[in-house]
Tab-separated table of C-alpha atoms and ligand atoms in Angstrom:
chain	number	residue	atom	x	y	z
A	1294	UNK	CA	0.652	27.276	37.195
A	1295	UNK	CA	-2.588	27.011	39.062
A	1296	UNK	CA	-4.759	27.977	36.142
A	1297	UNK	CA	-3.007	25.417	33.960
A	1298	UNK	CA	-3.713	22.730	36.519
A	1299	UNK	CA	-7.335	23.743	36.456
A	1300	UNK	CA	-7.556	23.739	32.706
A	1301	UNK	CA	-6.864	20.024	32.356
A	1302	UNK	CA	-7.828	18.895	35.846
A	1303	UNK	CA	-5.923	16.548	38.169
A	1304	UNK	CA	-6.236	12.828	38.855
A	1305	UNK	CA	-8.544	12.344	41.791
A	1306	UNK	CA	-5.954	10.194	43.598
A	1307	UNK	CA	-2.566	8.587	43.199
A	1308	UNK	CA	-4.336	5.328	42.426
A	1309	UNK	CA	-6.046	7.002	39.487
A	1310	UNK	CA	-2.637	8.006	38.132
A	1311	UNK	CA	-1.208	4.543	38.670
A	1312	UNK	CA	-4.161	2.944	36.875
A	1313	UNK	CA	-3.998	5.348	33.939
A	1314	UNK	CA	-0.213	5.080	33.637
A	1315	UNK	CA	-0.376	1.277	33.925
A	1316	UNK	CA	-2.992	1.393	31.204
A	1317	UNK	CA	-0.559	3.327	29.046
A	1318	UNK	CA	2.230	0.886	29.756
A	1319	UNK	CA	0.227	-2.314	29.395
A	1320	UNK	CA	-0.613	-2.712	25.740
A	1321	UNK	CA	0.201	-4.550	22.545
A	1322	UNK	CA	3.795	-4.369	23.708
A	1323	UNK	CA	3.057	-6.766	26.566
A	1324	UNK	CA	0.710	-9.235	24.958
A	1325	UNK	CA	1.765	-9.225	21.332
A	1326	UNK	CA	5.398	-8.099	21.217
A	1327	UNK	CA	6.948	-9.365	24.454
A	1328	UNK	CA	5.962	-13.033	24.005
A	1329	UNK	CA	7.183	-13.229	20.416
A	1330	UNK	CA	10.422	-11.423	21.242
A	1331	UNK	CA	11.004	-13.805	24.142
A	1332	UNK	CA	10.182	-16.662	21.771
A	1333	UNK	CA	12.654	-15.453	19.154
A	1334	UNK	CA	15.422	-14.653	21.614
A	1335	UNK	CA	15.582	-17.872	23.555
A	1336	UNK	CA	13.083	-17.397	26.391
A	1337	UNK	CA	14.471	-17.247	29.929
A	1338	UNK	CA	17.764	-15.511	29.226
A	1339	UNK	CA	15.987	-12.761	27.311
A	1340	UNK	CA	13.465	-12.345	30.112
A	1341	UNK	CA	16.282	-11.906	32.619
A	1342	UNK	CA	17.997	-9.250	30.533
A	1343	UNK	CA	14.682	-7.533	29.982
A	1344	UNK	CA	14.049	-7.346	33.729
A	1345	UNK	CA	17.467	-5.830	34.229
A	1346	UNK	CA	16.766	-3.099	31.658
A	1347	UNK	CA	13.393	-2.346	33.201
A	1348	UNK	CA	14.792	-1.853	36.692
A	1349	UNK	CA	18.075	-0.137	35.826
A	1350	UNK	CA	16.883	2.170	33.034
A	1351	UNK	CA	13.105	2.040	32.814
A	1352	UNK	CA	12.253	3.095	36.355
A	1353	UNK	CA	14.652	6.063	36.502
A	1354	UNK	CA	13.402	7.400	33.177
A	1355	UNK	CA	9.788	6.935	34.183
A	1356	UNK	CA	10.510	8.943	37.334
A	1357	UNK	CA	12.199	11.629	35.246
A	1358	UNK	CA	9.245	11.943	32.880
A	1359	UNK	CA	6.759	12.088	35.709
A	1360	UNK	CA	8.672	14.740	37.596
A	1361	UNK	CA	9.062	16.909	34.503
A	1362	UNK	CA	5.358	16.602	33.822
A	1363	UNK	CA	4.294	17.483	37.333
A	1364	UNK	CA	6.670	20.408	37.445
A	1365	UNK	CA	5.463	21.804	34.114
A	1366	UNK	CA	1.786	20.840	34.390
A	1367	UNK	CA	1.211	21.152	30.614
A	1368	UNK	CA	1.585	19.198	27.398
A	1369	UNK	CA	5.176	17.982	26.845
A	1370	UNK	CA	5.824	20.799	24.348
A	1371	UNK	CA	4.890	23.554	26.768
A	1372	UNK	CA	6.267	21.751	29.800
A	1373	UNK	CA	9.715	21.484	28.271
A	1374	UNK	CA	9.596	25.063	27.032
A	1375	UNK	CA	8.606	26.367	30.477
A	1376	UNK	CA	11.122	24.277	32.392
A	1377	UNK	CA	13.937	25.099	29.959
A	1378	UNK	CA	13.211	28.812	30.327
A	1379	UNK	CA	13.132	28.403	34.113
A	1380	UNK	CA	16.562	26.786	34.034
A	1381	UNK	CA	17.927	29.340	31.575
A	1382	UNK	CA	18.364	26.733	28.830
A	1383	UNK	CA	17.670	27.223	25.129
A	1384	UNK	CA	14.565	26.795	23.015
A	1385	UNK	CA	16.089	23.583	21.643
A	1386	UNK	CA	14.326	21.640	24.361
A	1387	UNK	CA	10.918	22.573	23.092
A	1388	UNK	CA	11.871	20.578	20.009
A	1389	UNK	CA	12.177	17.525	22.228
A	1390	UNK	CA	8.560	18.102	23.238
A	1391	UNK	CA	7.511	18.237	19.604
A	1392	UNK	CA	9.342	15.024	18.904
A	1393	UNK	CA	7.542	13.344	21.781
A	1394	UNK	CA	4.087	14.510	20.770
A	1395	UNK	CA	4.589	13.623	17.130
A	1396	UNK	CA	5.918	10.171	17.951
A	1397	UNK	CA	2.922	9.222	20.088
A	1398	UNK	CA	0.687	10.347	17.292
A	1399	UNK	CA	2.533	8.275	14.700
A	1400	UNK	CA	2.556	5.182	16.907
A	1401	UNK	CA	-1.187	5.449	17.417
A	1402	UNK	CA	-1.794	5.446	13.663
A	1403	UNK	CA	-0.506	1.886	13.277
A	1404	UNK	CA	-1.353	0.748	16.794
A	1405	UNK	CA	-5.010	1.310	15.941
A	1406	UNK	CA	-4.793	-0.930	12.875
A	1407	UNK	CA	-3.265	-3.820	14.813
A	1408	UNK	CA	-5.759	-3.384	17.646
A	1409	UNK	CA	-8.391	-3.535	14.898
A	1410	UNK	CA	-7.134	-6.999	13.903
A	1411	UNK	CA	-7.603	-8.094	17.501
A	1412	UNK	CA	-11.164	-6.739	17.440
A	1413	UNK	CA	-11.889	-8.752	14.308
A	1414	UNK	CA	-10.472	-11.826	16.039
A	1415	UNK	CA	-12.826	-11.563	19.020
A	1416	UNK	CA	-15.689	-12.252	16.620
A	1417	UNK	CA	-13.817	-14.705	14.423
A	1418	UNK	CA	-12.552	-16.860	17.261
A	1419	UNK	CA	-15.580	-16.455	19.527
A	1420	UNK	CA	-17.963	-17.148	16.640
A	1421	UNK	CA	-16.792	-20.738	16.488
A	1422	UNK	CA	-14.993	-20.268	13.185
A	1423	UNK	CA	-12.049	-22.195	14.599
A	1424	UNK	CA	-14.004	-25.340	15.212
A	1425	UNK	CA	-14.462	-26.140	11.573
A	1426	UNK	CA	-11.047	-25.090	10.384
A	1427	UNK	CA	-7.666	-26.721	10.156
A	1428	UNK	CA	-4.379	-24.987	10.729
A	1429	UNK	CA	-4.011	-23.940	7.115
A	1430	UNK	CA	-7.467	-22.354	7.076
A	1431	UNK	CA	-6.730	-20.346	10.221
A	1432	UNK	CA	-3.544	-19.023	8.656
A	1433	UNK	CA	-5.364	-18.182	5.440
A	1434	UNK	CA	-7.937	-16.211	7.430
A	1435	UNK	CA	-5.194	-13.972	8.793
A	1436	UNK	CA	-3.818	-13.401	5.315
A	1437	UNK	CA	-7.299	-12.595	4.063
A	1438	UNK	CA	-7.825	-10.006	6.765
A	1439	UNK	CA	-4.537	-8.345	5.871
A	1440	UNK	CA	-5.407	-8.453	2.192
A	1441	UNK	CA	-8.701	-6.643	2.728
A	1442	UNK	CA	-8.475	-2.859	3.031
A	1443	UNK	CA	-12.234	-2.605	3.671
A	1444	UNK	CA	-12.337	-4.881	6.684
A	1445	UNK	CA	-9.252	-3.347	8.229
A	1446	UNK	CA	-10.511	0.183	7.677
A	1447	UNK	CA	-13.788	-0.657	9.427
A	1448	UNK	CA	-12.026	-2.020	12.515
A	1449	UNK	CA	-9.409	0.725	12.512
A	1450	UNK	CA	-12.232	3.302	12.424
A	1451	UNK	CA	-14.089	1.674	15.293
A	1452	UNK	CA	-10.986	1.505	17.425
A	1453	UNK	CA	-10.108	5.154	16.776
A	1454	UNK	CA	-13.656	6.199	17.611
A	1455	UNK	CA	-13.572	4.337	20.912
A	1456	UNK	CA	-10.261	6.005	21.774
A	1457	UNK	CA	-11.505	9.489	20.903
A	1458	UNK	CA	-14.775	9.072	22.769
A	1459	UNK	CA	-12.865	8.356	25.960
A	1460	UNK	CA	-10.192	11.024	25.557
A	1461	UNK	CA	-12.735	13.654	24.504
A	1462	UNK	CA	-14.478	13.406	27.865
A	1463	UNK	CA	-11.455	14.657	29.732
A	1464	UNK	CA	-9.097	13.497	32.453
A	1465	UNK	CA	-11.585	12.557	35.146
A	1466	UNK	CA	-14.762	11.661	33.273
A	1467	UNK	CA	-12.910	10.085	30.385
A	1468	UNK	CA	-9.483	8.606	31.012
A	1469	UNK	CA	-9.785	8.050	34.756
A	1470	UNK	CA	-13.226	6.506	34.614
A	1471	UNK	CA	-12.369	4.257	31.677
A	1472	UNK	CA	-9.165	2.932	33.198
A	1473	UNK	CA	-10.835	2.341	36.563
A	1474	UNK	CA	-13.145	-0.133	34.861
A	1475	UNK	CA	-10.870	-1.526	32.185
A	1476	UNK	CA	-7.747	-2.284	34.198
A	1477	UNK	CA	-9.462	-4.624	36.699
A	1478	UNK	CA	-11.319	-6.281	33.807
A	1479	UNK	CA	-8.008	-6.828	32.079
A	1480	UNK	CA	-6.517	-8.380	35.177
A	1481	UNK	CA	-9.466	-10.723	35.601
A	1482	UNK	CA	-9.217	-11.962	32.014
A	1483	UNK	CA	-5.509	-12.530	32.349
A	1484	UNK	CA	-5.932	-14.589	35.517
A	1485	UNK	CA	-8.613	-16.622	33.767
A	1486	UNK	CA	-6.315	-17.306	30.820
A	1487	UNK	CA	-3.446	-18.284	33.085
A	1488	UNK	CA	-5.726	-20.701	34.907
A	1489	UNK	CA	-6.791	-22.110	31.553
A	1490	UNK	CA	-3.154	-22.526	30.498
A	1491	UNK	CA	-2.574	-24.561	33.665
A	1492	UNK	CA	-5.059	-27.149	32.443
A	1493	UNK	CA	-3.213	-27.766	29.170
A	1494	UNK	CA	-0.696	-30.256	30.494
A	1495	UNK	CA	2.188	-28.227	29.075
A	1496	UNK	CA	2.232	-25.639	31.822
A	1497	UNK	CA	5.610	-26.757	33.181
A	1498	UNK	CA	7.166	-26.584	29.779
A	1499	UNK	CA	5.791	-23.108	29.217
A	1500	UNK	CA	7.184	-21.915	32.530
A	1501	UNK	CA	10.550	-23.488	31.875
A	1502	UNK	CA	10.754	-21.783	28.499
A	1503	UNK	CA	9.999	-18.432	30.053
A	1504	UNK	CA	12.095	-18.678	33.212
A	1505	UNK	CA	14.996	-21.078	32.639
A	1506	UNK	CA	17.805	-18.969	31.259
A	1507	UNK	CA	19.679	-20.596	28.404
A	1508	UNK	CA	22.341	-18.072	27.609
A	1509	UNK	CA	23.566	-19.925	24.557
A	1510	UNK	CA	20.385	-18.882	22.786
A	1511	UNK	CA	20.829	-15.226	23.591
A	1512	UNK	CA	22.074	-13.563	20.428
A	1513	UNK	CA	24.302	-10.504	20.280
A	1514	UNK	CA	21.425	-8.174	19.470
A	1515	UNK	CA	19.238	-9.455	22.283
A	1516	UNK	CA	20.445	-6.988	24.901
A	1517	UNK	CA	19.538	-4.104	22.668
A	1518	UNK	CA	16.242	-5.669	21.650
A	1519	UNK	CA	15.433	-6.101	25.332
A	1520	UNK	CA	16.213	-2.476	26.046
A	1521	UNK	CA	14.099	-1.234	23.154
A	1522	UNK	CA	11.256	-3.430	24.285
A	1523	UNK	CA	11.543	-2.152	27.872
A	1524	UNK	CA	11.165	1.357	26.524
A	1525	UNK	CA	8.221	0.615	24.316
A	1526	UNK	CA	6.452	-1.466	26.916
A	1527	UNK	CA	6.773	1.109	29.671
A	1528	UNK	CA	5.656	3.751	27.188
A	1529	UNK	CA	8.682	5.968	27.784
A	1530	UNK	CA	10.316	8.675	25.757
A	1531	UNK	CA	7.175	9.982	24.094
A	1532	UNK	CA	5.482	12.263	26.521
A	1533	UNK	CA	2.688	9.874	27.524
A	1534	UNK	CA	3.942	9.523	31.046
A	1535	UNK	CA	5.012	13.155	31.083
A	1536	UNK	CA	1.517	14.382	30.326
A	1537	UNK	CA	0.010	11.944	32.822
A	1538	UNK	CA	2.505	13.258	35.375
A	1539	UNK	CA	1.189	16.750	34.651
A	1540	UNK	CA	-2.117	15.721	36.235
A	1541	UNK	CA	-0.532	14.131	39.315
A	1542	UNK	CA	-1.424	15.762	42.638
A	1543	UNK	CA	1.486	17.447	44.394
A	1544	UNK	CA	1.831	15.194	47.382
A	1545	UNK	CA	1.799	11.800	45.607
A	1546	UNK	CA	5.147	9.964	45.662
A	1547	UNK	CA	6.669	9.749	42.206
A	1548	UNK	CA	9.105	6.949	43.049
A	1549	UNK	CA	6.398	4.725	44.510
A	1550	UNK	CA	4.105	5.373	41.571
A	1551	UNK	CA	6.841	4.547	39.064
A	1552	UNK	CA	7.569	1.277	40.845
A	1553	UNK	CA	3.905	0.362	40.929
A	1554	UNK	CA	3.416	1.043	37.218
A	1555	UNK	CA	6.580	-0.834	36.275
A	1556	UNK	CA	5.671	-3.825	38.414
A	1557	UNK	CA	2.206	-3.967	36.889
A	1558	UNK	CA	3.590	-3.732	33.362
A	1559	UNK	CA	6.189	-6.424	33.933
A	1560	UNK	CA	3.760	-8.728	35.721
A	1561	UNK	CA	1.321	-8.498	32.820
A	1562	UNK	CA	4.006	-9.208	30.207
A	1563	UNK	CA	5.067	-12.301	32.157
A	1564	UNK	CA	1.490	-13.397	32.802
A	1565	UNK	CA	0.757	-13.080	29.077
A	1566	UNK	CA	3.742	-15.317	28.352
A	1567	UNK	CA	2.596	-17.768	31.031
A	1568	UNK	CA	-0.782	-17.968	29.280
A	1569	UNK	CA	0.510	-18.171	25.715
A	1570	UNK	CA	3.464	-20.585	25.789
A	1571	UNK	CA	1.739	-23.592	27.428
A	1572	UNK	CA	-1.119	-23.278	24.920
A	1573	UNK	CA	1.353	-23.163	22.043
A	1574	UNK	CA	3.406	-26.104	23.373
A	1575	UNK	CA	0.339	-28.179	24.186
A	1576	UNK	CA	-0.418	-28.236	20.485
A	1577	UNK	CA	3.073	-29.214	19.443
A	1578	UNK	CA	3.820	-25.821	17.949
A	1579	UNK	CA	6.897	-23.649	18.190
A	1580	UNK	CA	6.962	-20.210	19.844
A	1581	UNK	CA	9.593	-18.825	17.490
A	1582	UNK	CA	7.404	-17.611	14.672
A	1583	UNK	CA	7.758	-13.874	15.215
A	1584	UNK	CA	4.988	-11.282	15.025
A	1585	UNK	CA	2.458	-13.868	13.839
A	1586	UNK	CA	2.555	-15.577	17.243
A	1587	UNK	CA	-0.790	-14.352	18.538
A	1588	UNK	CA	-2.610	-13.978	15.209
A	1589	UNK	CA	-1.468	-17.191	13.505
A	1590	UNK	CA	0.028	-19.665	15.952
A	1591	UNK	CA	-2.198	-19.053	18.928
A	1592	UNK	CA	-5.572	-19.311	17.126
A	1593	UNK	CA	-4.521	-22.658	15.673
A	1594	UNK	CA	-3.675	-23.799	19.184
A	1595	UNK	CA	-7.019	-22.587	20.536
A	1596	UNK	CA	-8.772	-24.459	17.722
A	1597	UNK	CA	-7.604	-27.763	19.135
A	1598	UNK	CA	-8.575	-27.172	22.712
A	1599	UNK	CA	-11.771	-27.708	24.660
A	1600	UNK	CA	-13.304	-24.311	25.337
A	1601	UNK	CA	-10.900	-22.841	22.788
A	1602	UNK	CA	-13.507	-20.574	21.174
A	1603	UNK	CA	-14.525	-19.020	24.474
A	1604	UNK	CA	-11.021	-18.585	25.867
A	1605	UNK	CA	-9.723	-17.475	22.503
A	1606	UNK	CA	-12.337	-14.726	22.418
A	1607	UNK	CA	-11.411	-13.718	25.970
A	1608	UNK	CA	-7.782	-13.552	24.902
A	1609	UNK	CA	-8.478	-11.165	22.050
A	1610	UNK	CA	-10.801	-9.058	24.189
A	1611	UNK	CA	-7.865	-8.727	26.566
A	1612	UNK	CA	-5.643	-7.551	23.732
A	1613	UNK	CA	-8.210	-4.935	22.670
A	1614	UNK	CA	-8.684	-3.577	26.196
A	1615	UNK	CA	-4.953	-3.342	26.750
A	1616	UNK	CA	-4.524	-1.551	23.432
A	1617	UNK	CA	-7.330	0.882	24.147
A	1618	UNK	CA	-5.879	2.115	27.435
A	1619	UNK	CA	-2.548	2.649	25.639
A	1620	UNK	CA	-4.127	4.413	22.671
A	1621	UNK	CA	-5.634	6.952	25.042
A	1622	UNK	CA	-2.174	7.741	26.384
A	1623	UNK	CA	-0.659	7.965	22.934
A	1624	UNK	CA	-2.980	10.757	21.826
A	1625	UNK	CA	-3.324	12.669	25.102
A	1626	UNK	CA	-0.122	14.739	24.637
A	1627	UNK	CA	-1.484	15.986	21.296
A	1628	UNK	CA	-4.889	16.785	22.765
A	1629	UNK	CA	-3.337	18.641	25.699
A	1630	UNK	CA	-1.203	20.665	23.298
A	1631	UNK	CA	-4.083	21.562	20.969
A	1632	UNK	CA	-6.279	22.690	23.824
A	1633	UNK	CA	-3.479	24.769	25.355
A	1634	UNK	CA	-2.164	26.495	22.256
A	1635	UNK	CA	-4.978	26.456	19.744
A	1636	UNK	CA	-7.815	27.250	22.121
A	1637	UNK	CA	-9.728	24.141	21.078
A	1638	UNK	CA	-12.086	22.330	23.424
A	1639	UNK	CA	-11.151	18.707	24.096
A	1640	UNK	CA	-13.838	17.303	21.786
A	1641	UNK	CA	-12.734	19.638	18.981
A	1642	UNK	CA	-9.104	18.717	19.528
A	1643	UNK	CA	-10.031	15.015	19.432
A	1644	UNK	CA	-11.955	15.430	16.225
A	1645	UNK	CA	-9.099	17.098	14.391
A	1646	UNK	CA	-6.229	15.055	15.776
A	1647	UNK	CA	-8.290	11.884	15.404
A	1648	UNK	CA	-8.997	12.574	11.759
A	1649	UNK	CA	-5.332	13.101	10.901
A	1650	UNK	CA	-4.298	10.033	12.864
A	1651	UNK	CA	-7.007	7.958	11.192
A	1652	UNK	CA	-5.802	9.075	7.743
A	1653	UNK	CA	-2.229	8.138	8.604
A	1654	UNK	CA	-3.493	4.749	9.737
A	1655	UNK	CA	-4.805	4.124	6.246
A	1656	UNK	CA	-1.180	4.065	5.122
A	1657	UNK	CA	-0.572	1.122	7.456
A	1658	UNK	CA	-3.710	-0.645	6.228
A	1659	UNK	CA	-2.651	-0.208	2.595
A	1660	UNK	CA	0.876	-1.356	3.254
A	1661	UNK	CA	-0.511	-4.908	3.568
A	1662	UNK	CA	-2.440	-4.763	0.301
A	1663	UNK	CA	-2.797	-1.830	-2.121
A	1664	UNK	CA	0.649	-0.433	-1.375
A	1665	UNK	CA	2.338	-3.752	-0.691
A	1666	UNK	CA	4.946	-2.998	-3.332
A	1667	UNK	CA	5.580	0.612	-2.411
A	1668	UNK	CA	8.676	1.045	-0.353
A	1669	UNK	CA	10.642	3.907	1.075
A	1670	UNK	CA	14.220	3.092	2.086
A	1671	UNK	CA	13.356	-0.567	1.584
A	1672	UNK	CA	10.428	-0.521	4.009
A	1673	UNK	CA	6.708	-0.445	3.436
A	1674	UNK	CA	4.641	2.298	5.070
A	1675	UNK	CA	3.927	0.335	8.244
A	1676	UNK	CA	7.534	-0.750	8.665
A	1677	UNK	CA	8.691	2.781	7.999
A	1678	UNK	CA	6.500	4.313	10.713
A	1679	UNK	CA	7.386	1.534	13.135
A	1680	UNK	CA	11.088	2.036	12.470
A	1681	UNK	CA	10.883	5.820	12.685
A	1682	UNK	CA	9.079	5.732	16.006
A	1683	UNK	CA	10.201	2.636	17.919
A	1684	UNK	CA	13.797	2.583	16.698
A	1685	UNK	CA	14.607	6.262	16.226
A	1686	UNK	CA	12.273	8.753	17.916
A	1687	UNK	CA	11.730	6.705	21.049
A	1688	UNK	CA	15.373	6.248	22.060
A	1689	UNK	CA	16.192	9.836	21.093
A	1690	UNK	CA	13.231	11.022	23.157
A	1691	UNK	CA	14.439	8.892	26.073
A	1692	UNK	CA	17.981	10.239	25.904
A	1693	UNK	CA	16.690	13.821	25.760
A	1694	UNK	CA	14.390	13.286	28.744
A	1695	UNK	CA	17.250	11.798	30.757
A	1696	UNK	CA	19.680	14.574	29.798
A	1697	UNK	CA	17.111	17.263	30.484
A	1698	UNK	CA	16.105	15.896	33.886
A	1699	UNK	CA	19.692	15.112	34.870
A	1700	UNK	CA	21.640	18.079	33.534
A	1701	UNK	CA	19.284	20.970	32.749
A	1702	UNK	CA	16.772	20.854	35.580
A	1703	UNK	CA	18.404	22.092	38.771
A	1704	UNK	CA	18.938	19.526	41.459
A	1705	UNK	CA	16.832	21.510	43.960
A	1706	UNK	CA	13.902	21.114	41.602
A	1707	UNK	CA	14.230	17.376	41.032
A	1708	UNK	CA	14.988	16.814	44.701
A	1709	UNK	CA	11.861	18.730	45.687
A	1710	UNK	CA	9.786	16.520	43.392
A	1711	UNK	CA	11.402	13.177	44.235
A	1712	UNK	CA	12.375	13.664	47.870
A	1713	UNK	CA	15.959	13.546	49.118
A	1714	UNK	CA	17.991	10.640	50.437
A	1715	UNK	CA	19.968	7.701	49.085
A	1716	UNK	CA	17.285	6.852	46.555
A	1717	UNK	CA	17.508	10.329	45.103
A	1718	UNK	CA	21.274	10.227	44.760
A	1719	UNK	CA	21.100	6.856	43.023
A	1720	UNK	CA	18.447	8.196	40.663
A	1721	UNK	CA	20.525	11.221	39.810
A	1722	UNK	CA	23.633	9.260	38.922
A	1723	UNK	CA	21.589	6.873	36.812
A	1724	UNK	CA	19.729	9.581	34.956
A	1725	UNK	CA	22.879	11.581	34.231
A	1726	UNK	CA	25.164	8.787	33.080
A	1727	UNK	CA	23.804	5.265	32.884
A	1728	UNK	CA	20.456	5.969	31.212
A	1729	UNK	CA	21.633	8.255	28.399
A	1730	UNK	CA	24.636	6.002	27.780
A	1731	UNK	CA	22.671	2.776	27.650
A	1732	UNK	CA	19.840	4.173	25.552
A	1733	UNK	CA	22.432	5.783	23.276
A	1734	UNK	CA	23.669	2.280	22.492
A	1735	UNK	CA	20.179	1.194	21.456
A	1736	UNK	CA	19.983	4.144	19.154
A	1737	UNK	CA	23.374	3.655	17.527
A	1738	UNK	CA	22.470	0.050	16.973
A	1739	UNK	CA	19.146	0.991	15.376
A	1740	UNK	CA	20.765	3.281	12.863
A	1741	UNK	CA	23.335	0.626	12.103
A	1742	UNK	CA	26.285	2.545	13.488
A	1743	UNK	CA	27.378	-0.332	15.750
B	2286	LIG	N1	3.357	0.886	26.232
B	2286	LIG	C1	2.390	0.554	25.237
B	2286	LIG	C2	2.531	-0.916	24.882
B	2286	LIG	O1	3.218	-1.635	25.546
B	2286	LIG	C3	2.443	1.443	24.041
B	2286	LIG	C4	2.613	2.868	24.405
B	2286	LIG	C5	1.785	3.674	25.088
B	2286	LIG	C6	3.738	3.629	24.150
B	2286	LIG	N2	2.310	4.911	25.268
B	2286	LIG	C7	3.501	4.909	24.699
B	2286	LIG	C8	4.904	3.340	23.505
B	2286	LIG	C9	4.449	5.898	24.602
B	2286	LIG	C10	5.856	4.332	23.417
B	2286	LIG	C11	5.633	5.597	23.978
B	2286	LIG	O2	1.968	-1.386	23.933
């Protein structure tokens, strides 16, 4: 094990792990997805259900992934193979590692395209374009961006390059150093935007929307949507946290780290909502417009506000930073695997994996223009990848992680990693029964079985 630890290196402290893992968790899921899902599902009641899922399911699974990673100290594929062999279980479990690595890779391919839109918007919004445009023109601009393969490919390429440059430099010089700078910057921008939202005059209304539960607006599917979102937002079920756990020093507390990461992720999702909804309400707009919330509704709102260009640009810079620290985590399992099994250096691994991921991303770009009419199972390329990953691979990955940590790994092993006591016993019951059961429901729902 020691030589494997040395090959990739270890985080220099627990804080470094918490920052990197928070960076993985805090992403488009918090700033783009969470607010529009809350908007579509009735606000406060959805938020409450979401919090419940995060605490009851999210934290135990995050602990499970971290402990598996630290125990195996390799990429998810090799970690699961090693731990399964140790426990006398079959080679089936290595397949779960493959699933995890592949899923992160697929998510990154479209994640990079959407992060690219946000990059384009920093310039668009900051460049004062909003000041001369009316609502219709702002909407048209979004459609134009989506209609242009060239523009999207340029931004997608830049975003991928930034990701690979960081990951290629390794755990300490790359990921750790980048997140140590980017996470505080992200926090600062968010606080600024929240302060700005307070000046809009609709702050109370925004807060009420987010925190006053109105259960009549909570649809039947909302519980399952909330659970899926908790998974995506915490970045679970895909080996990101597992591979980050592989670099965690032995003495650091896994439970405390998982709580810290989860709190940070949840706080940022809420703070993003607290910034967005007052700005939307202040301009007499509705928050229930789905995925277009931050790219269509919000820019129109910024256009009508004093300082809108500046704060709008800050908002999109925030989105890009958050996406970048997640993108790093999405590709790290692949890079770890390639350097372990194919003898590639990290830069070589980044080059190859990055190229394939970039090519896949073109499919997402084209699904908004050149391939707009091409569908597979009734979905365009982007929707297909999103469905495959977020709705299928992610819950399956989560169930497998929970089953593996709860039933395959011996209790002496998990107890040694997590520490004994009441907390441990609670974790074990949750990870054996509640987590696989609850996530199983999400999955059955996604495939239309219930
Ligand atoms: N959690 C990130 C977000 O909220 C995305 C992400 C990073 C992710 N790593 C992951 C999603 C692993 C699923 C699995 O945007």
